[in-house]
Short mmCIF file of C-alpha atoms in Angstrom, two decimals:
data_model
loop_
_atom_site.label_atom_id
_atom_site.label_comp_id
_atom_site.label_asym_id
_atom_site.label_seq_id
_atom_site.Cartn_x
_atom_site.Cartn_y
_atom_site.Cartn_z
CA UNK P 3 -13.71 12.70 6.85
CA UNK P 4 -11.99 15.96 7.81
CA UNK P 5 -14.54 16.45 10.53
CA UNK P 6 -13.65 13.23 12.53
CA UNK P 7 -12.30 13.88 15.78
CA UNK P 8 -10.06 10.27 15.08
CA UNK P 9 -8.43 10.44 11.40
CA UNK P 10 -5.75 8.05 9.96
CA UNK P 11 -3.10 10.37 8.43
CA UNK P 12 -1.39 9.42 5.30
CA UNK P 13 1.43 8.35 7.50
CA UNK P 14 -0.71 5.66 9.10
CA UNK P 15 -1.98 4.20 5.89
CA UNK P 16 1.49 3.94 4.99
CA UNK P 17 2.60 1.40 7.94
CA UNK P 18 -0.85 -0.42 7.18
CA UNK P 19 0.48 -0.36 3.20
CA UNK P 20 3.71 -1.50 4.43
CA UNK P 21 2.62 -4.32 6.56
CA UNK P 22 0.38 -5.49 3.88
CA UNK P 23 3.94 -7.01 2.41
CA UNK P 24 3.21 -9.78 5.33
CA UNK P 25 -0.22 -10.24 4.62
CA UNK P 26 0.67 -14.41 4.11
CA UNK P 27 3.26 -14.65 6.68
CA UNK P 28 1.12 -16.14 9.34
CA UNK P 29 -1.06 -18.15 6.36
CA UNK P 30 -3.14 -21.56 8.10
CA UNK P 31 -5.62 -23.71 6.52
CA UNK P 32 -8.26 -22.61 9.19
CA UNK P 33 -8.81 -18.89 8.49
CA UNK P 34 -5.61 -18.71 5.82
CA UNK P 35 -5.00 -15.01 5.83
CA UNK P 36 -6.52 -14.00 9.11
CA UNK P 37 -3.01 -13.51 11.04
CA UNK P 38 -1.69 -10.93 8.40
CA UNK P 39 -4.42 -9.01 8.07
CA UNK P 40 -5.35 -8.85 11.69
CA UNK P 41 -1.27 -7.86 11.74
CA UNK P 42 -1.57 -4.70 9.25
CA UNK P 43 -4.45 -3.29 10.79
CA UNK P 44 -2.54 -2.51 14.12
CA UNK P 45 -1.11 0.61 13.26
CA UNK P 46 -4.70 2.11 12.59
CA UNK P 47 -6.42 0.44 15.09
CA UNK P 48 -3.76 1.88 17.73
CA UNK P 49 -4.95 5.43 16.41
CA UNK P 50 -8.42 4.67 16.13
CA UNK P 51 -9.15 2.94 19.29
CA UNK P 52 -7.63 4.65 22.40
CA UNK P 53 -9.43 2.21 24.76
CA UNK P 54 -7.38 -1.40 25.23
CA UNK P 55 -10.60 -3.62 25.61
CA UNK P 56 -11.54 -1.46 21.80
CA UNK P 57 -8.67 -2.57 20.79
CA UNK P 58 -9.18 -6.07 21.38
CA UNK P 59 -12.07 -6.36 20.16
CA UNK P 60 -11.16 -4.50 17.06
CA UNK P 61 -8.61 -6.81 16.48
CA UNK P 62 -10.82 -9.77 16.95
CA UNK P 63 -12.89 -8.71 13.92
CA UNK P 64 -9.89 -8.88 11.90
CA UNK P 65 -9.54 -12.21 12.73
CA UNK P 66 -11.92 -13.46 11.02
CA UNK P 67 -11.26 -16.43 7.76
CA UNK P 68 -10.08 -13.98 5.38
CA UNK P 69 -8.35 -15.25 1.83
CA UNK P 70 -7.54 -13.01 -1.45
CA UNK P 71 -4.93 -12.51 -3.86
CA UNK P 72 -1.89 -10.91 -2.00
CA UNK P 73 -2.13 -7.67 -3.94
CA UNK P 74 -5.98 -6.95 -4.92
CA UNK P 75 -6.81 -7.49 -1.09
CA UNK P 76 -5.20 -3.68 -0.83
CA UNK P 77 -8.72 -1.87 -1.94
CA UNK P 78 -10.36 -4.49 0.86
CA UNK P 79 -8.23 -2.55 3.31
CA UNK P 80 -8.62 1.00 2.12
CA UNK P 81 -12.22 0.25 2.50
CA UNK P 82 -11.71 -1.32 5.98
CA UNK P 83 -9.49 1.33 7.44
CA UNK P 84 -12.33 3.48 6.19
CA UNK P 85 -14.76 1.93 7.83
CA UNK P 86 -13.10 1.59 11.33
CA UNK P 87 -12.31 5.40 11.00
CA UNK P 88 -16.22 5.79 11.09
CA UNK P 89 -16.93 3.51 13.42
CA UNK P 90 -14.75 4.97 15.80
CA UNK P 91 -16.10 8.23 15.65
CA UNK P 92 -19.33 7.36 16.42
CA UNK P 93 -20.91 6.07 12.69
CA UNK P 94 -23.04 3.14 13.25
CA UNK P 95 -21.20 0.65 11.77
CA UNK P 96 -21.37 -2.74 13.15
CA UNK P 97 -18.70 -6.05 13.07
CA UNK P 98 -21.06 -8.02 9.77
CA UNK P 99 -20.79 -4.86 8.09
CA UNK P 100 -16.94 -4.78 8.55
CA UNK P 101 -16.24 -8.25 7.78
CA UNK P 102 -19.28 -8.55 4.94
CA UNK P 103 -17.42 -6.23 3.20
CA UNK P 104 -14.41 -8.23 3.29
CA UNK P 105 -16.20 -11.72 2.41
CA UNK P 106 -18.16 -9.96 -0.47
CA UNK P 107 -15.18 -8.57 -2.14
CA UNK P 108 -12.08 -11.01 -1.05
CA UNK P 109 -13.55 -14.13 -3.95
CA UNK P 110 -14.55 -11.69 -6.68
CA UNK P 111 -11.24 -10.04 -6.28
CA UNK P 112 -8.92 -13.39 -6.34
CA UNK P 113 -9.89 -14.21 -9.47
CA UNK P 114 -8.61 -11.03 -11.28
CA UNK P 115 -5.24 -11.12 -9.39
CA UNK P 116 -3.60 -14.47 -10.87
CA UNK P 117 -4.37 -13.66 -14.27
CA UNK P 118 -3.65 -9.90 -14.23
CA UNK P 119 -0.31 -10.52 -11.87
CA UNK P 120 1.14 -14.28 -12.69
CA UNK P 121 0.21 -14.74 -16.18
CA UNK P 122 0.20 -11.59 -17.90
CA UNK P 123 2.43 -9.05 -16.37
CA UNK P 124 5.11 -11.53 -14.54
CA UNK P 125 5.73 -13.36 -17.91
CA UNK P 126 6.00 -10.24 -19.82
CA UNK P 127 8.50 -8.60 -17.71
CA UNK P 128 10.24 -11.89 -17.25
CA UNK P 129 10.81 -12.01 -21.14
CA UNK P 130 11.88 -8.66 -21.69
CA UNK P 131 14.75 -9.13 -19.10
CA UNK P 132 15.22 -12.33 -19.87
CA UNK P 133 16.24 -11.10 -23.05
CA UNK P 134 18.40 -8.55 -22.06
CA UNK P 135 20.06 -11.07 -19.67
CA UNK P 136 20.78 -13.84 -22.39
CA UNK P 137 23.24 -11.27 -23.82
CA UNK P 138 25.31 -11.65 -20.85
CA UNK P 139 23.97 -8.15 -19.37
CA UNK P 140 23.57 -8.57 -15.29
CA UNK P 141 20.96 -5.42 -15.82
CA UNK P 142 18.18 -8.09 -17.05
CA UNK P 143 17.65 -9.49 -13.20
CA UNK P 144 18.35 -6.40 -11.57
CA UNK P 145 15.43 -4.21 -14.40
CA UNK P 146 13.13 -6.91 -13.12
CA UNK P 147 13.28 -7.04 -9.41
CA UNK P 148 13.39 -2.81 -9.51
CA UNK P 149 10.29 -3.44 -12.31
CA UNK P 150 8.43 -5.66 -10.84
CA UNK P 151 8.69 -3.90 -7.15
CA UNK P 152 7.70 -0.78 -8.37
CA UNK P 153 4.57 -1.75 -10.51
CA UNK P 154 3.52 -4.00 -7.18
CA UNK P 155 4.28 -1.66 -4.68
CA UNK P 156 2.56 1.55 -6.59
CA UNK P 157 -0.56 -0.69 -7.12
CA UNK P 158 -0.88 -1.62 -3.24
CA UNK P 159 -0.27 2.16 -2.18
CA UNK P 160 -2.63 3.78 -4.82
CA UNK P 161 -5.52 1.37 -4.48
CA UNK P 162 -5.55 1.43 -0.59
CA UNK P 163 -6.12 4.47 -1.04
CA UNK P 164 -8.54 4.60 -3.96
CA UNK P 165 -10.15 2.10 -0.96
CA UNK P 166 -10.06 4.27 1.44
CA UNK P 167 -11.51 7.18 0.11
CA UNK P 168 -13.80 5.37 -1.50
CA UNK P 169 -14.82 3.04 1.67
CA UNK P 170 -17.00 6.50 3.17
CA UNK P 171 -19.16 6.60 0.30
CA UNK P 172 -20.19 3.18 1.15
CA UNK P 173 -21.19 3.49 4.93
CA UNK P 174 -23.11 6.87 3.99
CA UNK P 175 -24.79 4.93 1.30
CA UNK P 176 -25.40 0.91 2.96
CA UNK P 177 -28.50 1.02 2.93
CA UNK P 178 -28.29 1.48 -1.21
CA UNK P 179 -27.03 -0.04 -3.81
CA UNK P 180 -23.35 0.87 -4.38
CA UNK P 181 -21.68 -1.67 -2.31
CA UNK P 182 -23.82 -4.12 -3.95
CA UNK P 183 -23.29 -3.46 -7.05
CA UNK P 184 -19.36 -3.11 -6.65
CA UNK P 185 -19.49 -6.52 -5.66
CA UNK P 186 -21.53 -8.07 -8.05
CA UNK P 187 -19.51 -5.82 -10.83
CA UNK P 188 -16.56 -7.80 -9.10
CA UNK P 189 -18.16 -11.17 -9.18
CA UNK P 190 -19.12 -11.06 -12.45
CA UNK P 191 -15.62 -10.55 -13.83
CA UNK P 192 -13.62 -12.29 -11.36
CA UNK P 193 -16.09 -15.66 -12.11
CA UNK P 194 -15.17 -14.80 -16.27
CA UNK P 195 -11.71 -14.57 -15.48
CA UNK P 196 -12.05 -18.36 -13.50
CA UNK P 197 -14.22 -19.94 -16.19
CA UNK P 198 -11.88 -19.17 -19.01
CA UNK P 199 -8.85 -20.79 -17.20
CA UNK P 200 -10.78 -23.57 -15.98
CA UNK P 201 -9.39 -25.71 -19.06
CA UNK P 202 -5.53 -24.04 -17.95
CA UNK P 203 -5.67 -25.00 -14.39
CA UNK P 204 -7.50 -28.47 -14.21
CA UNK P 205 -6.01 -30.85 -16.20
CA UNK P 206 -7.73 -34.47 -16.54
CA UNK P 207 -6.55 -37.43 -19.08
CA UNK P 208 -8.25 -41.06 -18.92
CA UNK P 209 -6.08 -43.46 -20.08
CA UNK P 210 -7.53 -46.37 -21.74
CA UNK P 211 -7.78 -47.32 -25.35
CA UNK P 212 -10.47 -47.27 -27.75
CA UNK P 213 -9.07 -48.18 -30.73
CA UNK P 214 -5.64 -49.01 -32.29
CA UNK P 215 -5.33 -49.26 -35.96
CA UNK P 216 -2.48 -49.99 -38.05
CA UNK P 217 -1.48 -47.69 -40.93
CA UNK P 218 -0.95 -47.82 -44.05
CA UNK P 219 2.48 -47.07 -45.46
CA UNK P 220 2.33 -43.94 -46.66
CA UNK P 221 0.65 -42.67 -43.98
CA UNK P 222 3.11 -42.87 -41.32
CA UNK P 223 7.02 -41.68 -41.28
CA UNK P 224 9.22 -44.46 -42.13
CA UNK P 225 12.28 -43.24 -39.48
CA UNK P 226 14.97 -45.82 -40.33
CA UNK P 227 14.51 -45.10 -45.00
CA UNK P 228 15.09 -41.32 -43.64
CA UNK P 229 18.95 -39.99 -44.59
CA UNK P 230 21.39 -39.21 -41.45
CA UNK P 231 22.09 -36.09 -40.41
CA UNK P 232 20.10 -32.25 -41.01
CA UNK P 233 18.44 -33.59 -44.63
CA UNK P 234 16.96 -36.50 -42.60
CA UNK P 235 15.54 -33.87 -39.69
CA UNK P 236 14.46 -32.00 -42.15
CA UNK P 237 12.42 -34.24 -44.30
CA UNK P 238 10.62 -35.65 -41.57
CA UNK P 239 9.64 -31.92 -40.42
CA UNK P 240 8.17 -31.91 -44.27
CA UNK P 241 6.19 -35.05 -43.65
CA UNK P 242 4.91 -33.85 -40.04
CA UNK P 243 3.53 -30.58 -41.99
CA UNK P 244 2.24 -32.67 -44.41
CA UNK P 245 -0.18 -34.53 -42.04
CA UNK P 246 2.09 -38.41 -41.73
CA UNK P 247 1.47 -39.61 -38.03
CA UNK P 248 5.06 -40.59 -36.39
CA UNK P 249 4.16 -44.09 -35.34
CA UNK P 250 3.09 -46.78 -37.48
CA UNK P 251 -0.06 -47.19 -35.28
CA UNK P 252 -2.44 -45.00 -34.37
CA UNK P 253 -3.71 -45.01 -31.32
CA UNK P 254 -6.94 -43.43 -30.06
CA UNK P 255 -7.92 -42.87 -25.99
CA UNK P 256 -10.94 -42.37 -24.39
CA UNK P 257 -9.43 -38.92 -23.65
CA UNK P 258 -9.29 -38.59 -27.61
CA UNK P 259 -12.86 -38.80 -27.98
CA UNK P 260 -14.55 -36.63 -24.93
CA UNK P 261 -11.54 -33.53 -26.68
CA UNK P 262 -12.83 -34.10 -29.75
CA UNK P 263 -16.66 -34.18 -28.87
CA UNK P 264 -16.25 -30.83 -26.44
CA UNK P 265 -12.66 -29.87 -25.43
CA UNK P 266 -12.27 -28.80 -21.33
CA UNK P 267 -15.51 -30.53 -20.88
CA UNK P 268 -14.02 -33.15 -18.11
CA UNK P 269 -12.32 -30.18 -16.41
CA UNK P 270 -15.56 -28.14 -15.96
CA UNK P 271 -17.75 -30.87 -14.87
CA UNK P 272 -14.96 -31.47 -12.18
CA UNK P 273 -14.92 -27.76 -11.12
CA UNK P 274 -18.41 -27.96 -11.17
CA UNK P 275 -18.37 -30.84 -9.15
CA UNK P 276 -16.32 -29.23 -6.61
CA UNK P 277 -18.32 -26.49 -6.64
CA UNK P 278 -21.30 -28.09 -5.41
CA UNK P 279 -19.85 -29.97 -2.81
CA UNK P 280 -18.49 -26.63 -1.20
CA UNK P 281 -21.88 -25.29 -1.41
CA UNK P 282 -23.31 -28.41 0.09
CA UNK P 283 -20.79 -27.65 3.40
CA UNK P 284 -18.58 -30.12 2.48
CA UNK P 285 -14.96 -29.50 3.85
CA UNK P 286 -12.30 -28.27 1.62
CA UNK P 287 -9.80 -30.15 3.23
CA UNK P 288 -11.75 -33.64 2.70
CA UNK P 289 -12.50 -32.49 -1.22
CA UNK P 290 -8.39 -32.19 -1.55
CA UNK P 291 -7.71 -35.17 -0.12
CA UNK P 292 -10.62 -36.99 -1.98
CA UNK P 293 -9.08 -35.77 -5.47
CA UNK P 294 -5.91 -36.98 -4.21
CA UNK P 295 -7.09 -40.59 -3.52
CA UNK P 296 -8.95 -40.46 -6.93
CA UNK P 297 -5.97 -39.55 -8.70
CA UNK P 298 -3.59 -42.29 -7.84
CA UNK P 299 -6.16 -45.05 -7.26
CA UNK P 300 -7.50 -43.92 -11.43
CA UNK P 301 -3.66 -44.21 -12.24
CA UNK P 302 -3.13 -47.53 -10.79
CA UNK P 303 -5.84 -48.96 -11.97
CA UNK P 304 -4.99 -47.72 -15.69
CA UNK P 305 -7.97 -45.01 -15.81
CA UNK P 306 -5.94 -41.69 -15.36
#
């Protein structure tokens, strides 16, 4: 890249880093995260493209349906400022290669950002300063914005750039196998990632009742024989351990039965369900509202 008569100087990647903070700011339910990424690339484009109607045009492949997780979509730019660096001097790199590279990596990529960002590095950092703030110390809050900012800021920077460098390789080599097998490396774990939190994220419960049986005394916790007070809390804790049910009924739902024959299994064949309805070209928009109607019609009528 040293040879190229138009090269984006670390300076330049660092406005396109920094206007990556804005990536959602413009966010629609028609291309989602087309504005902000059409935004950030200005600053290269401006420096690639000296021509106005190359600009344009440039821009207009940017604004394209484009939807990720806020911070993983940073190697999708390295290896798009990479590629408009070639293009513009002279590399035959065409508008589907551009924007291929962005569909094939945006969906593999989303589903390592939630887990690795909201539920495993938020919550820990939340709990360590959490911890320090209980005891009254105002440095919990502040550790945690300064934390947080600085892990999330370094990983934007540093894998732009691992993007960018990287983003050559792959127009010397499209007509191989590495951008192919980036993605599918990417697909493969971002679709484990989404199938293990399946059961976290979709959450189903049908109502009715199969059985209700009446227990035996003995096998239930008799709350008004239990003494007042902290002996009384504590014996029934004793008789919870010990495997008494707390009502004098038991009570078994439909839900009961489907957890007990294959836990999550109503959540997957939803997703699954979903699934096929995108791939069938059915609007995502209608599927939302759909699940909505579903939802409160099943609860009204005593199913959900």
């Amino acid at each position: 890249m040293a040879d190229n008569k138009n090269t984006l100087s670390k300076s330049d990647r660092l406005k396109v880093c920094l206007r990556s903070q804005f990536l959602q700011a413009s966010w629609n339910y028609e291309r989602m995260q087309n504005g902000g990424y059409a935004f950030l690339m200005i600053p290269a484009i401006k420096k690639l493209y000296k021509e106005k109607t190359e600009q344009i045009a440039a821009l207009k492949r940017h604004m394209e349906f484009f939807n990720t997780h806020p911070y993983v979509a940073a190697p999708i730019i390295g290896v798009n400022l990479a590629l408009e660096q070639e293009r513009a001097n002279g590399a035959p790199v065409d508008d589907a290669a551009i924007q291929g590279v962005k569909v094939g990596m945006m969906g593999p990529l989303a589903g390592i950002g939630d887990p690795v960002f909201w539920f495993t590095l938020r919550p820990i950092l939340g709990a360590m300063c959490a911890s320090i703030a209980m005891d009254g110390n105002m440095l919990g809050p502040i550790l945690f914005f300064l934390l947080w900012n600085v892990i999330r800021l370094g990983f934007l920077w540093y894998t732009q750039e691992f993007g960018y460098k990287v983003g050559g390789r792959i127009t010397e080599n499209m007509s191989g196998k590495l951008l192919e097998n980036i993605t599918r490396g990417a697909s493969i774990l971002g679709m484990f990632v989404l199938g293990a939190l399946v059961q976290r994220w979709v959450s189903i419960k049908f109502a009715p009742v199969v059985s209700s049986i009446q227990l035996s005394k003995g096998a239930y916790i008799e709350w008004d024989q239990l003494p007042a007070g902290g002996e009384g809390i504590k014996m029934a804790f004793q008789q919870v351990a010990s495997g008494m049910s707390l009502e004098p009924i038991k009570v078994t739902t439909l839900q009961n039965n489907l957890d007990a024959l294959i836990p999550g299994l109503t959540p997957l064949l939803l997703t699954l369900l979903c699934m096929w309805l995108l791939k069938k070209g059915v609007s995502p928009i209608i599927i939302i509202i759909a699940l909505f109607a579903v939802g409160i019609v099943g609860h009204l009528i005593g199913l959900l």
